[in-house]
Short mmCIF file of C-alpha atoms in Angstrom, two decimals:
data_model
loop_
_atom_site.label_atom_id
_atom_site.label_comp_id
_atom_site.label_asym_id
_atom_site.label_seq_id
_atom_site.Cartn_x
_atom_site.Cartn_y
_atom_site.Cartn_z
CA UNK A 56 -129.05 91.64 136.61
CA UNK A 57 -130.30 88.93 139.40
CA UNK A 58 -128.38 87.21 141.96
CA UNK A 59 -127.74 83.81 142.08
CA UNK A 60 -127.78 81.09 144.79
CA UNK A 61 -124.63 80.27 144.66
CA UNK A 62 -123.86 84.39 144.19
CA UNK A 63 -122.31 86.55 141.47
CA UNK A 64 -123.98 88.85 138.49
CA UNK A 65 -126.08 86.71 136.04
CA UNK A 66 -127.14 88.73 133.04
CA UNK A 67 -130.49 90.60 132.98
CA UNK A 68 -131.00 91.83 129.79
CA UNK A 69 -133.18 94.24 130.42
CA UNK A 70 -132.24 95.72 133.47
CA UNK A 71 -128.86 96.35 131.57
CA UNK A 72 -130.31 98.35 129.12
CA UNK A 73 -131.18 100.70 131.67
CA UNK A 74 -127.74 100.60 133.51
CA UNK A 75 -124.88 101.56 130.78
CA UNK A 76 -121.52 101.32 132.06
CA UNK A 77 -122.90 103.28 135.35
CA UNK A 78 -123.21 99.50 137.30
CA UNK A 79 -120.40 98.07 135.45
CA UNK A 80 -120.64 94.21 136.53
CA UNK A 81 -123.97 93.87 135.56
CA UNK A 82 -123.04 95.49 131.86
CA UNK A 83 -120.91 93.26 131.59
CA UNK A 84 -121.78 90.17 132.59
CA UNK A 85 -121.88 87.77 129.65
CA UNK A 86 -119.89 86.36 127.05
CA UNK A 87 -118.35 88.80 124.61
CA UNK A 88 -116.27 88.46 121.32
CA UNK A 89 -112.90 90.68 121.19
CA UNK A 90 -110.61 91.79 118.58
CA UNK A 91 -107.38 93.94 120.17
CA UNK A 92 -105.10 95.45 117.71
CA UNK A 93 -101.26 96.30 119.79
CA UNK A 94 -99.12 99.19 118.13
CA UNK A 95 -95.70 98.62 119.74
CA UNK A 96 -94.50 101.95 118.48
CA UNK A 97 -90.47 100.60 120.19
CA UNK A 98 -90.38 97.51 117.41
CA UNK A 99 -92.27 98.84 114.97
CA UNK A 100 -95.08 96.08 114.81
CA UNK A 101 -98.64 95.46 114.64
CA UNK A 102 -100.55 92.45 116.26
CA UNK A 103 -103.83 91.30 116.42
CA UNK A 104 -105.51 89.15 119.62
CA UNK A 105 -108.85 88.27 118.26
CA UNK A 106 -111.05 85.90 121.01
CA UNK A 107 -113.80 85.59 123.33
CA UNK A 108 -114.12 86.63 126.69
CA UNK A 109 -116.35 85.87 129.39
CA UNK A 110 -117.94 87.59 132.62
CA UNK A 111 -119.02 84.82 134.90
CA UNK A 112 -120.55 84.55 137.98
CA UNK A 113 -118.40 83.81 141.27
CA UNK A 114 -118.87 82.63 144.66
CA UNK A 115 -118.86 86.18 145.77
CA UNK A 116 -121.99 88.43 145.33
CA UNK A 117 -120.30 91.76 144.09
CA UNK A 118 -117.43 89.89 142.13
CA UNK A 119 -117.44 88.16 138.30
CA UNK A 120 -114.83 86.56 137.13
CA UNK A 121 -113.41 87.61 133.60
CA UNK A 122 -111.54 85.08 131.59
CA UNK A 123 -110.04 85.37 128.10
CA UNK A 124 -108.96 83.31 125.26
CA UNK A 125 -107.66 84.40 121.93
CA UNK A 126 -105.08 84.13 119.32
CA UNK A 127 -102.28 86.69 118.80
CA UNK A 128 -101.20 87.14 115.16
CA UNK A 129 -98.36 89.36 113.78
CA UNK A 130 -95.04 90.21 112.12
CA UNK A 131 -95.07 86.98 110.33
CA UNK A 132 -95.23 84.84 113.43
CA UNK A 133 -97.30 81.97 113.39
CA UNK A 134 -100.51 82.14 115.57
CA UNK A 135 -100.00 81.53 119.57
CA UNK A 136 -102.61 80.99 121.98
CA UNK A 137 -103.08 83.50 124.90
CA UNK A 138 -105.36 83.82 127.97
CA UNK A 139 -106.02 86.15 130.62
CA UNK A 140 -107.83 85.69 133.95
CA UNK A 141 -109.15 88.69 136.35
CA UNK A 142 -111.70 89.31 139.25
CA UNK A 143 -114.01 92.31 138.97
CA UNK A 144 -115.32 93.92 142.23
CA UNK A 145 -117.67 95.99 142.51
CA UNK A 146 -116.80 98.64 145.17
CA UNK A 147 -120.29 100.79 144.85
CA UNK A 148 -121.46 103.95 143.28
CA UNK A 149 -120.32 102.60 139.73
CA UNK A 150 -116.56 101.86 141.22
CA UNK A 151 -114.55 98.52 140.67
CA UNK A 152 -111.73 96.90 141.74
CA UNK A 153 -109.61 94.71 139.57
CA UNK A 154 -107.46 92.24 140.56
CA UNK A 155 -105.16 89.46 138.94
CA UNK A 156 -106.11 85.90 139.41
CA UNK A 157 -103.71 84.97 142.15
CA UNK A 158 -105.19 88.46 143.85
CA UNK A 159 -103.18 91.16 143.32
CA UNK A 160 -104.33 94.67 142.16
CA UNK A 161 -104.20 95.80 139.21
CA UNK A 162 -106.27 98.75 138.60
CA UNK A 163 -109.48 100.64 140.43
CA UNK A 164 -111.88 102.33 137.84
CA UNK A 165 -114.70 104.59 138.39
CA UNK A 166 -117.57 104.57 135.79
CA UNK A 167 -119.75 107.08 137.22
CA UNK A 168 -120.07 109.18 134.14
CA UNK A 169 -120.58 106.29 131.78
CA UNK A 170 -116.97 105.33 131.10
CA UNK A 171 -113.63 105.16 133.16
CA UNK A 172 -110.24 105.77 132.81
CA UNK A 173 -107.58 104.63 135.08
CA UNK A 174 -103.70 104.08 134.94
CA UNK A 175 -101.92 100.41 136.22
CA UNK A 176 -99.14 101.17 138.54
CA UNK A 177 -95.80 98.94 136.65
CA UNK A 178 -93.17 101.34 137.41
CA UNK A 179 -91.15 102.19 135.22
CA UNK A 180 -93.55 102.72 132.79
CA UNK A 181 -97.10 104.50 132.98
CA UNK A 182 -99.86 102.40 132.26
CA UNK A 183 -103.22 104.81 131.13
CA UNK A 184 -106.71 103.03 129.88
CA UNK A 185 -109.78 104.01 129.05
CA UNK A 186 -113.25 102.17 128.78
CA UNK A 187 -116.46 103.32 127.10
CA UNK A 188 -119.48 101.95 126.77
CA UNK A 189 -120.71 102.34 122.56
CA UNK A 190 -124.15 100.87 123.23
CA UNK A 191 -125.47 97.95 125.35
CA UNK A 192 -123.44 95.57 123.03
CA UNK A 193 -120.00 96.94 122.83
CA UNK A 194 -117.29 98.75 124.30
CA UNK A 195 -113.60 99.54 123.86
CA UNK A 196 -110.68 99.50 125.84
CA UNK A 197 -107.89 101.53 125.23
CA UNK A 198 -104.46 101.08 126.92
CA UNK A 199 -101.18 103.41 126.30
CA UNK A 200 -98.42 102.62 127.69
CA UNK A 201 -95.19 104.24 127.82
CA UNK A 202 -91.70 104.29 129.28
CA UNK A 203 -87.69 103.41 129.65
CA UNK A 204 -89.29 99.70 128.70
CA UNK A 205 -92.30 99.77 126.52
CA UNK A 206 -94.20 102.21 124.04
CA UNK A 207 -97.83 101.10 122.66
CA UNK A 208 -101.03 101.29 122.51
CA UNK A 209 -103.89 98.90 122.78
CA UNK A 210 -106.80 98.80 121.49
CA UNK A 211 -109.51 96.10 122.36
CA UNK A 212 -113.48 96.57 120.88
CA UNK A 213 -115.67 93.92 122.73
CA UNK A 214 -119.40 93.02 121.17
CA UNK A 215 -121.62 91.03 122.83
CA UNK A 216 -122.56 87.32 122.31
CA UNK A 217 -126.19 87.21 120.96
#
């Protein structure tokens, strides 16, 4: 991974060979397909998100920015567009930060083994993911949540544009 001028990750392919999940931002910088499959275990339904996401440089030298587009299919509903937008920060020592895009937290990981797991504070219910690293193309992100309001789990495998 180099730095820009202007600041933020840019890829480096092969320095992120050698890195793994173990310096996070630079893993990930890049554009990455995505194809998340949502058990809400509460309705009884299956959906499907399937999209592209992308890890691009900010103005900040240990942030990217992560934005998402997809399509979420299911339960006989026509498609509908979604989108997600988050800042990654890299704290050191393999350790980020993520926040929403108008700023607010929404979860601290820790890959120093490889992977991470973390939970999203949304009281009342408990928020629990895990990411892992399959190779230097793609990883998964698991999310179960559970609680008085919700019951699912999320899965979301990510493969790298080529």
């Amino acid at each position: 991974m180099t730095t820009s001028q202007q600041g933020g990750y840019r890829p480096d392919h092969d320095r992120r060979r050698r890195s793994g999940m173990t310096e996070p931002l630079r893993y990930l910088a890049g554009a990455w397909s995505f194809e998340r499959r949502l058990d809400d275990r509460r309705a009884g339904r299956v959906y499907t998100v399937t999209g592209s996401a992308v890890f691009g440089a900010t103005s900040e030298e240990s942030t990217i920015a992560y934005a998402e587009t997809g399509s979420l299919t299911g339960d006989g509903q026509p498609p509908a567009a979604v989108e997600r937008r988050l800042t990654w920060h890299d704290e050191g020592d393999a350790r980020v930060l993520i926040r929403f895009a108008d700023g607010r937290e929404y979860l601290r990981l820790d890959f120093g083994s490889g992977h991470a797991e973390g939970n999203h504070p949304c009281a009342p219910d408990t928020y629990l993911v895990t990411l892992t690293a399959e190779d230097d193309d793609a990883w998964t992100e698991t999310w179960d949540v559970t609680g008085p309001a919700k019951d699912y789990t999320a899965v979301t495998r990510y493969t790298r544009h080529r």
